[in-house]
Amino acid sequence: WIEAAATLAQFIEDGYPHEWFFPGRLASITRDLQAAWEAHREGMPEAAFLGAQQCYFGLSDLRLELEQATSEWNLLYRRAFQETGRLQEVIATNTICPALDAAGHELPVRINLQEWGGDEFRALSQRAAGLTARLERQDEPLLADELRDIAVRQCPALQKEFESILYQARLAV
């Protein structure tokens, strides 16, 4: 049990961002595993067996939790990245658009939101680009709650703000 637990601890150490998801948990179990080694060396096989078994089960649970947390994080990251990409695409493809008449029919006049929307449009574009840039930073990965916030709250809010700028511009011409 001791060797199996030590192998599993090393596998977790080498293969998972355990300190990011569950700070201190592996270190705590590793300390308990060290105590099991000490019990074995001091001739207390029952204590060593029980300690090593508990460590192994704790490590097994930690590995499963890390798998789940990693999968959830990856899913949220992909969703946030897709939402920011979609938002950037909507902004880029609609920066120049046709004006509308009062009935909502397109007019032959083209509106450039960079000119018409001014500071408001530029600020919105910068915030959208900032979300994408933040997702792409490798040195400080976002937490799952931050990723969820980008995908569920921030991107839809920016989309709504963009639609408002677009609507106002199209009717103002």
XYZ file of C-alpha atoms in Angstrom:
173
model
C 0.000 0.000 0.000
C 2.792 2.392 0.822
C 4.487 1.993 -2.564
C 1.168 2.182 -4.423
C 0.261 5.360 -2.563
C 3.709 6.866 -3.246
C 3.354 6.043 -6.956
C -0.104 7.614 -7.081
C 1.152 10.712 -5.225
C 3.966 11.116 -7.756
C 1.508 10.640 -10.628
C -0.690 13.442 -9.240
C 2.342 15.653 -8.601
C 3.576 15.245 -12.169
C 0.274 15.213 -14.043
C -2.180 17.620 -12.480
C -2.289 21.290 -11.464
C -3.229 20.134 -7.962
C -2.017 23.267 -6.175
C -4.211 25.415 -8.384
C -7.385 23.367 -7.914
C -6.853 22.035 -4.382
C -4.013 23.900 -2.658
C -2.252 21.950 0.063
C -4.212 18.707 -0.283
C -1.477 16.645 -1.871
C 1.068 17.970 0.622
C -1.193 16.960 3.508
C -1.669 13.427 2.195
C 2.058 13.163 1.439
C 2.826 14.075 5.070
C 0.473 11.317 6.203
C 2.170 8.909 3.799
C 5.534 9.843 5.284
C 4.125 8.991 8.722
C 3.073 5.570 7.370
C 6.658 5.031 6.122
C 7.961 5.962 9.568
C 5.539 3.527 11.234
C 6.749 0.775 8.894
C 10.411 1.519 9.670
C 9.694 1.541 13.399
C 8.138 -1.932 13.258
C 4.451 -0.990 13.486
C 3.021 -2.816 10.450
C -0.650 -2.361 11.411
C -0.270 1.399 11.754
C 1.742 1.544 8.527
C -0.862 -0.520 6.689
C -3.801 1.569 7.947
C -2.009 4.875 7.269
C -0.898 3.849 3.789
C -4.366 2.567 2.936
C -5.987 5.826 4.059
C -3.422 7.803 2.032
C -4.059 5.693 -1.047
C -7.814 6.211 -0.792
C -7.315 9.940 -0.207
C -5.013 10.143 -3.228
C -7.465 8.187 -5.340
C -10.251 10.588 -4.378
C -7.993 13.570 -5.079
C -7.111 12.230 -8.536
C -10.796 11.808 -9.395
C -11.603 15.294 -8.122
C -8.722 16.694 -10.151
C -9.988 14.915 -13.268
C -13.437 16.387 -12.706
C -12.134 19.891 -11.951
C -9.826 19.810 -14.982
C -12.627 18.637 -17.272
C -14.995 21.304 -15.961
C -12.338 24.001 -16.341
C -11.542 22.933 -19.912
C -15.231 22.944 -20.818
C -15.736 26.403 -19.327
C -12.591 27.698 -21.017
C -13.759 26.467 -24.421
C -17.195 27.992 -23.866
C -15.770 31.348 -22.784
C -13.330 31.331 -25.698
C -16.153 30.519 -28.158
C -18.363 33.260 -26.728
C -15.629 35.891 -26.894
C -14.755 34.789 -30.433
C -18.388 34.978 -31.478
C -18.703 38.437 -29.925
C -15.556 39.638 -31.713
C -16.918 38.249 -34.991
C -20.286 39.987 -34.555
C -18.538 43.284 -33.872
C -16.131 42.884 -36.810
C -18.776 41.849 -39.348
C -21.173 44.625 -38.352
C -18.760 47.539 -37.987
C -19.938 48.780 -41.382
C -23.625 48.128 -41.932
C -26.588 49.531 -43.850
C -28.814 52.203 -42.327
C -32.497 51.424 -41.759
C -35.600 53.480 -42.408
C -38.380 53.856 -39.827
C -40.003 50.640 -41.060
C -36.792 48.677 -40.618
C -35.923 48.393 -44.306
C -32.302 48.709 -45.368
C -31.250 51.950 -47.023
C -28.439 52.313 -49.569
C -26.449 54.310 -47.002
C -23.629 52.494 -45.144
C -22.779 53.340 -41.536
C -19.307 52.968 -40.096
C -19.727 52.329 -36.355
C -16.128 53.292 -35.666
C -16.992 56.797 -36.840
C -20.614 56.994 -35.742
C -20.279 55.190 -32.407
C -17.150 57.072 -31.414
C -15.808 56.529 -27.915
C -18.686 54.274 -26.896
C -18.037 51.858 -29.758
C -14.255 51.948 -29.261
C -14.627 51.246 -25.536
C -16.933 48.322 -26.239
C -14.511 46.919 -28.852
C -11.629 47.259 -26.406
C -13.545 45.494 -23.632
C -14.415 42.625 -25.982
C -10.801 42.348 -27.144
C -9.686 42.508 -23.515
C -11.781 39.465 -22.654
C -10.160 37.483 -25.448
C -6.694 38.640 -24.435
C -7.373 37.673 -20.823
C -8.395 34.177 -21.902
C -5.237 33.800 -23.978
C -2.883 34.696 -21.120
C -1.093 31.532 -20.059
C 0.710 32.991 -17.047
C -2.474 33.564 -15.013
C -5.230 31.092 -15.891
C -8.713 32.139 -14.893
C -10.729 30.335 -12.264
C -13.807 28.355 -13.310
C -16.130 31.022 -11.858
C -14.340 33.726 -13.862
C -14.680 31.689 -17.060
C -18.360 31.114 -16.348
C -18.831 34.849 -15.761
C -17.227 35.703 -19.096
C -19.363 33.218 -21.028
C -22.675 33.739 -19.230
C -22.671 37.371 -18.114
C -19.977 39.525 -19.726
C -20.230 38.391 -23.362
C -24.040 38.606 -23.477
C -23.915 42.040 -21.812
C -21.385 43.292 -24.365
C -23.463 41.785 -27.183
C -26.523 43.641 -25.915
C -24.539 46.879 -25.630
C -23.253 46.415 -29.186
C -26.766 45.788 -30.487
C -27.901 49.007 -28.812
C -25.093 51.023 -30.448
C -25.854 49.369 -33.786
C -29.596 50.043 -33.508
C -29.083 53.685 -32.552
C -26.658 54.206 -35.437
C -28.894 52.561 -38.010
C -31.903 54.674 -37.055
C -29.998 57.928 -36.663
C -28.943 58.135 -40.293
